[in-house]
Every structure is written in C-alpha cells, then in structure tokens.
Amino acid sequence: MTQPTPIRRGRLRPRLLDLYCCQGGAAKGYADAGFDVTGVDLAPQPRYPYRFVQADAIAFVLEHGAQFDFIHASPPCQFYSDTQRLMGNTHPDLIAPTRAALDATGRPYVIENVRGAVPHLHAPVLLCGAMFGLATYRHRYFETGRWTLTAPRDPAHPAPVAKMGRPIPPGHYGQFVGNFSGVDLARRVMGVPWMNRDGIRECIPPAYTEWIGRAYRAAMGTLGAVA
C-alpha cells in the first residue's frame, strides 16, 4: 500500500482529486471549501469548470492518487438504481473496485452514491438538500475512508415534491431527474448555473461537498495537513 506523505503546511489549498467527475457539482463545493480541484472522467466533460483529465478513474487513481491530499469518488449510480433494474439495463458495480483503489493510495477519501447503493457502502452518512436550505431533497450517501464524518441534523421535510417530469408548482420541491422540466430553475436551486440537463440530473449539489470539504479540513487542520 502506498503510504501518505506529509502535506507541506505552506500549501494553502490542499489538492482534491474528483473521480467520475461528470460536470462538476462535487468539484464546485470542494473548490468553495478551499481545495485545488482536478477532475477525472472517462467521457469528455467540456462543462467541467476546473482542471480536467479524460481517463479511466480507477487506473488514474492507482497511478496518481497518492499525489493528492483528499479524494472524492462518485462511481456511476446506474447499477444501484431501481429504475435501471426495472428497465432491464445492465451496468457495472464500481464501488468495490473503486474502494480498493482508494485504499491503495493511503489517502483519505469519500465515496458517494444513491440510496440503492447503501448496502454496498460502509457506514455511509446521509446528506439532504433540506440540511442546506435547498428547495430539493436529493438524498445522497457518503462513505468515508481514513477519516470520519458526522452528518448534520436532517430537518423535517414539509414541502411536497413535484411529480417527476412535471412543472414544479409553487411551494413544491423539484426532483430534477430524468427528462425533468425547468432547467433554469434546477440550476438556481442546485447552485450549478453552468450545467445542462444531463449534468443536473446526476450531480451532487455543491453545498454538500462544500460542507464535507470544510469538515475534512477542520478534522485534519486548517491547512489540510495529514498526520
């Protein structure tokens, strides 16, 4: 296993590797939390707002992951999606091989996925839009490695959720999945003004990862040092 090397305390912005980055919802949150972000995805991501490398995520992290201070991974969720199973679609299960590659780096990390992936995650923490004052619930689950994370209190969910694919009535929260209606509204609600519909329906709201990034930096020291 590659062992972590101490991070120079003079570096004010720790390096964040964003695996399976898509259009960069997670990346924006980490950048807002003070990280220098590099994204990796197998597909081209012209909308990604930070440094980007087109590559296989697992191969890249095995070769370069130890050069980063903290790693975020969002393996594609289709394998764990009830909708995809009902449609008879097949997709790879990438959580276990991603975890093995992350463990090999010796670096602290987060693995994120949807509710259907919970049985495949180790003691995941739930984050929800209501925790951050967003007008969408979008539950996502986060496993941590080489550090621990405590979720904020999940408040009540009083707002009704608009039906999938329908315009969002006043006072309702949007789901923003599939071929949803209201891309401009979704951009505002999620905090992702650069994204198109394809990016929005899969993204993590940046508020989630800004909170994670700040929690990590508080746990490891304000300069992101690793003990």
PDB file of C-alpha atoms in Angstrom:
ATOM      1  CA  MET A   1       0.000   0.000   0.000  1.00  0.00           C
ATOM      2  CA  THR A   2       1.241   3.483  -0.786  1.00  0.00           C
ATOM      3  CA  GLN A   3       1.769   5.383   2.440  1.00  0.00           C
ATOM      4  CA  PRO A   4       0.686   9.013   2.774  1.00  0.00           C
ATOM      5  CA  THR A   5       3.421  11.612   2.837  1.00  0.00           C
ATOM      6  CA  PRO A   6       3.044  14.733   4.966  1.00  0.00           C
ATOM      7  CA  ILE A   7       1.493  17.656   3.139  1.00  0.00           C
ATOM      8  CA  ARG A   8       3.574  20.813   3.190  1.00  0.00           C
ATOM      9  CA  ARG A   9       1.982  23.229   5.637  1.00  0.00           C
ATOM     10  CA  GLY A  10       2.849  26.137   3.368  1.00  0.00           C
ATOM     11  CA  ARG A  11       0.303  24.949   0.791  1.00  0.00           C
ATOM     12  CA  LEU A  12      -2.882  26.878   1.477  1.00  0.00           C
ATOM     13  CA  ARG A  13      -5.071  24.923  -0.948  1.00  0.00           C
ATOM     14  CA  PRO A  14      -4.914  21.137  -0.499  1.00  0.00           C
ATOM     15  CA  ARG A  15      -5.231  19.095  -3.700  1.00  0.00           C
ATOM     16  CA  LEU A  16      -8.561  17.358  -4.327  1.00  0.00           C
ATOM     17  CA  LEU A  17      -8.982  14.537  -6.861  1.00  0.00           C
ATOM     18  CA  ASP A  18     -12.560  14.305  -8.167  1.00  0.00           C
ATOM     19  CA  LEU A  19     -13.152  10.859  -9.710  1.00  0.00           C
ATOM     20  CA  TYR A  20     -16.076  10.164 -12.066  1.00  0.00           C
ATOM     21  CA  CYS A  21     -16.454  13.927 -12.062  1.00  0.00           C
ATOM     22  CA  CYS A  22     -19.144  14.469 -14.753  1.00  0.00           C
ATOM     23  CA  GLN A  23     -19.951  18.211 -14.994  1.00  0.00           C
ATOM     24  CA  GLY A  24     -18.501  19.152 -11.617  1.00  0.00           C
ATOM     25  CA  GLY A  25     -21.199  19.564  -8.958  1.00  0.00           C
ATOM     26  CA  ALA A  26     -18.992  17.983  -6.295  1.00  0.00           C
ATOM     27  CA  ALA A  27     -15.966  19.894  -7.587  1.00  0.00           C
ATOM     28  CA  LYS A  28     -17.627  23.287  -7.114  1.00  0.00           C
ATOM     29  CA  GLY A  29     -18.325  22.546  -3.464  1.00  0.00           C
ATOM     30  CA  TYR A  30     -14.763  21.450  -2.764  1.00  0.00           C
ATOM     31  CA  ALA A  31     -13.375  24.491  -4.562  1.00  0.00           C
ATOM     32  CA  ASP A  32     -15.593  26.701  -2.396  1.00  0.00           C
ATOM     33  CA  ALA A  33     -14.186  24.894   0.648  1.00  0.00           C
ATOM     34  CA  GLY A  34     -10.659  25.868  -0.388  1.00  0.00           C
ATOM     35  CA  PHE A  35      -9.396  22.913  -2.443  1.00  0.00           C
ATOM     36  CA  ASP A  36      -7.414  22.924  -5.680  1.00  0.00           C
ATOM     37  CA  VAL A  37      -9.542  20.533  -7.760  1.00  0.00           C
ATOM     38  CA  THR A  38      -8.668  18.100 -10.556  1.00  0.00           C
ATOM     39  CA  GLY A  39     -11.453  16.077 -12.172  1.00  0.00           C
ATOM     40  CA  VAL A  40     -11.204  12.724 -13.927  1.00  0.00           C
ATOM     41  CA  ASP A  41     -13.842  11.105 -16.118  1.00  0.00           C
ATOM     42  CA  LEU A  42     -13.852   8.533 -18.894  1.00  0.00           C
ATOM     43  CA  ALA A  43     -16.060  10.773 -21.058  1.00  0.00           C
ATOM     44  CA  PRO A  44     -15.166  14.287 -22.247  1.00  0.00           C
ATOM     45  CA  GLN A  45     -16.551  16.934 -19.885  1.00  0.00           C
ATOM     46  CA  PRO A  46     -16.384  20.305 -21.664  1.00  0.00           C
ATOM     47  CA  ARG A  47     -18.549  21.927 -18.977  1.00  0.00           C
ATOM     48  CA  TYR A  48     -16.270  20.890 -16.105  1.00  0.00           C
ATOM     49  CA  PRO A  49     -15.146  24.179 -14.509  1.00  0.00           C
ATOM     50  CA  TYR A  50     -11.741  23.075 -13.162  1.00  0.00           C
ATOM     51  CA  ARG A  51      -8.671  21.165 -14.281  1.00  0.00           C
ATOM     52  CA  PHE A  52      -9.821  18.021 -16.115  1.00  0.00           C
ATOM     53  CA  VAL A  53      -8.198  14.761 -17.227  1.00  0.00           C
ATOM     54  CA  GLN A  54     -10.014  12.321 -19.510  1.00  0.00           C
ATOM     55  CA  ALA A  55      -9.061   8.884 -18.208  1.00  0.00           C
ATOM     56  CA  ASP A  56     -10.320   5.749 -16.513  1.00  0.00           C
ATOM     57  CA  ALA A  57     -10.896   6.762 -12.890  1.00  0.00           C
ATOM     58  CA  ILE A  58      -9.568   3.585 -11.278  1.00  0.00           C
ATOM     59  CA  ALA A  59      -6.445   3.445 -13.440  1.00  0.00           C
ATOM     60  CA  PHE A  60      -5.777   7.131 -12.803  1.00  0.00           C
ATOM     61  CA  VAL A  61      -6.126   6.925  -9.030  1.00  0.00           C
ATOM     62  CA  LEU A  62      -3.886   3.873  -8.858  1.00  0.00           C
ATOM     63  CA  GLU A  63      -1.164   5.744 -10.739  1.00  0.00           C
ATOM     64  CA  HIS A  64      -1.596   9.273  -9.398  1.00  0.00           C
ATOM     65  CA  GLY A  65      -3.915   9.199  -6.364  1.00  0.00           C
ATOM     66  CA  ALA A  66      -1.153   9.421  -3.752  1.00  0.00           C
ATOM     67  CA  GLN A  67      -0.165  12.823  -5.189  1.00  0.00           C
ATOM     68  CA  PHE A  68      -3.427  14.304  -3.886  1.00  0.00           C
ATOM     69  CA  ASP A  69      -4.377  15.251  -0.352  1.00  0.00           C
ATOM     70  CA  PHE A  70      -8.012  14.127  -0.463  1.00  0.00           C
ATOM     71  CA  ILE A  71     -10.048  12.085  -2.969  1.00  0.00           C
ATOM     72  CA  HIS A  72     -13.737  12.172  -3.829  1.00  0.00           C
ATOM     73  CA  ALA A  73     -15.276   9.380  -5.926  1.00  0.00           C
ATOM     74  CA  SER A  74     -18.810   9.170  -7.347  1.00  0.00           C
ATOM     75  CA  PRO A  75     -18.954   5.841  -9.201  1.00  0.00           C
ATOM     76  CA  PRO A  76     -21.807   5.731 -11.744  1.00  0.00           C
ATOM     77  CA  CYS A  77     -25.047   5.024  -9.913  1.00  0.00           C
ATOM     78  CA  GLN A  78     -26.928   3.105 -12.625  1.00  0.00           C
ATOM     79  CA  PHE A  79     -26.051  -0.320 -11.184  1.00  0.00           C
ATOM     80  CA  TYR A  80     -27.754   0.671  -7.922  1.00  0.00           C
ATOM     81  CA  SER A  81     -30.761   2.417  -9.483  1.00  0.00           C
ATOM     82  CA  ASP A  82     -34.206   0.825  -9.139  1.00  0.00           C
ATOM     83  CA  THR A  83     -35.243   2.453 -12.416  1.00  0.00           C
ATOM     84  CA  GLN A  84     -32.385   0.894 -14.362  1.00  0.00           C
ATOM     85  CA  ARG A  85     -33.109  -2.550 -12.901  1.00  0.00           C
ATOM     86  CA  LEU A  86     -36.797  -2.297 -13.778  1.00  0.00           C
ATOM     87  CA  MET A  87     -35.835  -1.375 -17.347  1.00  0.00           C
ATOM     88  CA  GLY A  88     -33.590  -4.439 -17.543  1.00  0.00           C
ATOM     89  CA  ASN A  89     -30.442  -2.404 -18.167  1.00  0.00           C
ATOM     90  CA  THR A  90     -27.082  -3.753 -17.038  1.00  0.00           C
ATOM     91  CA  HIS A  91     -24.264  -1.645 -15.623  1.00  0.00           C
ATOM     92  CA  PRO A  92     -21.013  -2.406 -13.748  1.00  0.00           C
ATOM     93  CA  ASP A  93     -20.747  -2.385  -9.957  1.00  0.00           C
ATOM     94  CA  LEU A  94     -17.831   0.007  -9.435  1.00  0.00           C
ATOM     95  CA  ILE A  95     -17.972   0.781  -5.709  1.00  0.00           C
ATOM     96  CA  ALA A  96     -15.846  -2.156  -4.528  1.00  0.00           C
ATOM     97  CA  PRO A  97     -13.057  -1.770  -7.115  1.00  0.00           C
ATOM     98  CA  THR A  98     -13.043   1.984  -6.555  1.00  0.00           C
ATOM     99  CA  ARG A  99     -12.701   1.484  -2.795  1.00  0.00           C
ATOM    100  CA  ALA A 100      -9.825  -0.938  -3.291  1.00  0.00           C
ATOM    101  CA  ALA A 101      -8.016   1.570  -5.483  1.00  0.00           C
ATOM    102  CA  LEU A 102      -8.625   4.385  -2.992  1.00  0.00           C
ATOM    103  CA  ASP A 103      -7.348   2.263  -0.095  1.00  0.00           C
ATOM    104  CA  ALA A 104      -4.180   1.589  -2.082  1.00  0.00           C
ATOM    105  CA  THR A 105      -3.389   5.318  -2.222  1.00  0.00           C
ATOM    106  CA  GLY A 106      -3.262   5.697   1.559  1.00  0.00           C
ATOM    107  CA  ARG A 107      -5.186   8.952   1.227  1.00  0.00           C
ATOM    108  CA  PRO A 108      -8.402   9.992   2.978  1.00  0.00           C
ATOM    109  CA  TYR A 109     -11.417   9.762   0.721  1.00  0.00           C
ATOM    110  CA  VAL A 110     -15.174   9.922   0.217  1.00  0.00           C
ATOM    111  CA  ILE A 111     -17.290   7.589  -1.926  1.00  0.00           C
ATOM    112  CA  GLU A 112     -20.730   8.961  -2.864  1.00  0.00           C
ATOM    113  CA  ASN A 113     -23.784   7.267  -4.272  1.00  0.00           C
ATOM    114  CA  VAL A 114     -27.579   6.932  -4.247  1.00  0.00           C
ATOM    115  CA  ARG A 115     -29.902   5.158  -1.794  1.00  0.00           C
ATOM    116  CA  GLY A 116     -29.838   1.894  -3.746  1.00  0.00           C
ATOM    117  CA  ALA A 117     -26.091   1.678  -3.161  1.00  0.00           C
ATOM    118  CA  VAL A 118     -26.342   1.806   0.645  1.00  0.00           C
ATOM    119  CA  PRO A 119     -25.861  -1.995   1.050  1.00  0.00           C
ATOM    120  CA  HIS A 120     -22.589  -1.640  -0.876  1.00  0.00           C
ATOM    121  CA  LEU A 121     -21.269   1.288   1.200  1.00  0.00           C
ATOM    122  CA  HIS A 122     -19.553   1.125   4.587  1.00  0.00           C
ATOM    123  CA  ALA A 123     -21.478   3.101   7.249  1.00  0.00           C
ATOM    124  CA  PRO A 124     -22.478   5.905   4.867  1.00  0.00           C
ATOM    125  CA  VAL A 125     -23.608   9.341   6.046  1.00  0.00           C
ATOM    126  CA  LEU A 126     -26.798  10.760   4.514  1.00  0.00           C
ATOM    127  CA  LEU A 127     -26.858  14.315   3.197  1.00  0.00           C
ATOM    128  CA  CYS A 128     -30.046  16.017   2.045  1.00  0.00           C
ATOM    129  CA  GLY A 129     -30.894  19.337   0.424  1.00  0.00           C
ATOM    130  CA  ALA A 130     -33.048  20.278   3.411  1.00  0.00           C
ATOM    131  CA  MET A 131     -29.914  20.298   5.566  1.00  0.00           C
ATOM    132  CA  PHE A 132     -28.549  23.134   3.445  1.00  0.00           C
ATOM    133  CA  GLY A 133     -31.687  25.128   2.741  1.00  0.00           C
ATOM    134  CA  LEU A 134     -32.080  23.889  -0.841  1.00  0.00           C
ATOM    135  CA  ALA A 135     -35.519  23.505  -2.435  1.00  0.00           C
ATOM    136  CA  THR A 136     -34.810  19.865  -3.304  1.00  0.00           C
ATOM    137  CA  TYR A 137     -34.242  16.853  -1.085  1.00  0.00           C
ATOM    138  CA  ARG A 138     -31.857  14.797  -3.291  1.00  0.00           C
ATOM    139  CA  HIS A 139     -30.639  12.273  -0.722  1.00  0.00           C
ATOM    140  CA  ARG A 140     -27.074  11.145  -1.277  1.00  0.00           C
ATOM    141  CA  TYR A 141     -24.897   8.808   0.792  1.00  0.00           C
ATOM    142  CA  PHE A 142     -21.208   9.268   1.610  1.00  0.00           C
ATOM    143  CA  GLU A 143     -18.764   6.632   2.822  1.00  0.00           C
ATOM    144  CA  THR A 144     -15.517   7.937   4.304  1.00  0.00           C
ATOM    145  CA  GLY A 145     -12.118   6.257   4.376  1.00  0.00           C
ATOM    146  CA  ARG A 146      -9.193   7.145   6.675  1.00  0.00           C
ATOM    147  CA  TRP A 147     -11.304   9.798   8.432  1.00  0.00           C
ATOM    148  CA  THR A 148     -14.833  10.096   9.839  1.00  0.00           C
ATOM    149  CA  LEU A 149     -17.779  12.371   9.099  1.00  0.00           C
ATOM    150  CA  THR A 150     -20.823  13.158  11.237  1.00  0.00           C
ATOM    151  CA  ALA A 151     -23.916  14.299   9.362  1.00  0.00           C
ATOM    152  CA  PRO A 152     -25.790  17.450  10.336  1.00  0.00           C
ATOM    153  CA  ARG A 153     -29.306  17.065  11.683  1.00  0.00           C
ATOM    154  CA  ASP A 154     -31.790  16.148   8.961  1.00  0.00           C
ATOM    155  CA  PRO A 155     -34.710  18.579   9.391  1.00  0.00           C
ATOM    156  CA  ALA A 156     -38.353  17.845   8.654  1.00  0.00           C
ATOM    157  CA  HIS A 157     -39.391  17.562   5.009  1.00  0.00           C
ATOM    158  CA  PRO A 158     -42.625  19.567   4.934  1.00  0.00           C
ATOM    159  CA  ALA A 159     -42.591  20.630   1.277  1.00  0.00           C
ATOM    160  CA  PRO A 160     -44.334  18.314  -1.199  1.00  0.00           C
ATOM    161  CA  VAL A 161     -42.272  17.012  -4.094  1.00  0.00           C
ATOM    162  CA  ALA A 162     -43.397  17.721  -7.652  1.00  0.00           C
ATOM    163  CA  LYS A 163     -44.196  14.695  -9.782  1.00  0.00           C
ATOM    164  CA  MET A 164     -41.336  13.509 -11.927  1.00  0.00           C
ATOM    165  CA  GLY A 165     -41.180  15.263 -15.291  1.00  0.00           C
ATOM    166  CA  ARG A 166     -43.920  17.765 -14.414  1.00  0.00           C
ATOM    167  CA  PRO A 167     -43.568  21.552 -13.959  1.00  0.00           C
ATOM    168  CA  ILE A 168     -42.919  22.431 -10.327  1.00  0.00           C
ATOM    169  CA  PRO A 169     -45.903  24.143  -8.653  1.00  0.00           C
ATOM    170  CA  PRO A 170     -45.311  26.956  -6.145  1.00  0.00           C
ATOM    171  CA  GLY A 171     -44.334  25.602  -2.740  1.00  0.00           C
ATOM    172  CA  HIS A 172     -43.149  22.248  -4.134  1.00  0.00           C
ATOM    173  CA  TYR A 173     -39.635  20.865  -4.282  1.00  0.00           C
ATOM    174  CA  GLY A 174     -38.195  19.567  -7.561  1.00  0.00           C
ATOM    175  CA  GLN A 175     -36.748  16.119  -8.155  1.00  0.00           C
ATOM    176  CA  PHE A 176     -34.662  17.139 -11.209  1.00  0.00           C
ATOM    177  CA  VAL A 177     -34.177  13.609 -12.502  1.00  0.00           C
ATOM    178  CA  GLY A 178     -34.798  12.022 -15.877  1.00  0.00           C
ATOM    179  CA  ASN A 179     -36.217  14.341 -18.530  1.00  0.00           C
ATOM    180  CA  PHE A 180     -37.285  16.904 -15.939  1.00  0.00           C
ATOM    181  CA  SER A 181     -38.918  20.243 -16.597  1.00  0.00           C
ATOM    182  CA  GLY A 182     -37.301  23.565 -15.684  1.00  0.00           C
ATOM    183  CA  VAL A 183     -33.550  23.523 -16.272  1.00  0.00           C
ATOM    184  CA  ASP A 184     -33.113  27.187 -15.290  1.00  0.00           C
ATOM    185  CA  LEU A 185     -34.929  26.606 -12.002  1.00  0.00           C
ATOM    186  CA  ALA A 186     -32.862  23.496 -11.317  1.00  0.00           C
ATOM    187  CA  ARG A 187     -29.654  25.449 -11.914  1.00  0.00           C
ATOM    188  CA  ARG A 188     -30.699  28.026  -9.327  1.00  0.00           C
ATOM    189  CA  VAL A 189     -31.931  25.518  -6.767  1.00  0.00           C
ATOM    190  CA  MET A 190     -28.889  23.257  -7.037  1.00  0.00           C
ATOM    191  CA  GLY A 191     -26.320  26.045  -7.415  1.00  0.00           C
ATOM    192  CA  VAL A 192     -24.956  24.771 -10.752  1.00  0.00           C
ATOM    193  CA  PRO A 193     -25.510  27.553 -13.337  1.00  0.00           C
ATOM    194  CA  TRP A 194     -23.035  26.097 -15.878  1.00  0.00           C
ATOM    195  CA  MET A 195     -24.729  22.681 -16.196  1.00  0.00           C
ATOM    196  CA  ASN A 196     -27.160  21.328 -18.745  1.00  0.00           C
ATOM    197  CA  ARG A 197     -29.970  18.853 -18.003  1.00  0.00           C
ATOM    198  CA  ASP A 198     -27.679  15.828 -18.340  1.00  0.00           C
ATOM    199  CA  GLY A 199     -25.342  17.152 -15.676  1.00  0.00           C
ATOM    200  CA  ILE A 200     -28.045  18.338 -13.301  1.00  0.00           C
ATOM    201  CA  ARG A 201     -29.967  15.080 -13.107  1.00  0.00           C
ATOM    202  CA  GLU A 202     -26.894  13.226 -11.795  1.00  0.00           C
ATOM    203  CA  CYS A 203     -24.972  15.892  -9.915  1.00  0.00           C
ATOM    204  CA  ILE A 204     -24.267  16.407  -6.242  1.00  0.00           C
ATOM    205  CA  PRO A 205     -25.328  19.885  -5.112  1.00  0.00           C
ATOM    206  CA  PRO A 206     -22.128  21.811  -4.338  1.00  0.00           C
ATOM    207  CA  ALA A 207     -23.478  22.674  -0.872  1.00  0.00           C
ATOM    208  CA  TYR A 208     -22.997  19.030   0.122  1.00  0.00           C
ATOM    209  CA  THR A 209     -19.333  18.810  -0.788  1.00  0.00           C
ATOM    210  CA  GLU A 210     -18.528  22.285   0.479  1.00  0.00           C
ATOM    211  CA  TRP A 211     -19.769  21.065   3.852  1.00  0.00           C
ATOM    212  CA  ILE A 212     -17.750  17.825   3.540  1.00  0.00           C
ATOM    213  CA  GLY A 213     -14.638  19.705   2.465  1.00  0.00           C
ATOM    214  CA  ARG A 214     -14.843  22.097   5.393  1.00  0.00           C
ATOM    215  CA  ALA A 215     -15.461  19.201   7.777  1.00  0.00           C
ATOM    216  CA  TYR A 216     -12.416  17.389   6.423  1.00  0.00           C
ATOM    217  CA  ARG A 217     -10.192  20.446   6.703  1.00  0.00           C
ATOM    218  CA  ALA A 218     -11.374  21.049  10.258  1.00  0.00           C
ATOM    219  CA  ALA A 219     -10.614  17.427  11.133  1.00  0.00           C
ATOM    220  CA  MET A 220      -7.163  17.434   9.527  1.00  0.00           C
ATOM    221  CA  GLY A 221      -6.129  21.011  10.358  1.00  0.00           C
ATOM    222  CA  THR A 222      -6.977  24.258   8.620  1.00  0.00           C
ATOM    223  CA  LEU A 223      -4.154  23.774   6.089  1.00  0.00           C
ATOM    224  CA  GLY A 224      -5.260  20.260   5.178  1.00  0.00           C
ATOM    225  CA  ALA A 225      -2.282  18.578   6.838  1.00  0.00           C
ATOM    226  CA  VAL A 226      -2.282  14.790   7.189  1.00  0.00           C
ATOM    227  CA  ALA A 227      -0.877  13.428  10.411  1.00  0.00           C
TER     228      ALA A 227
END
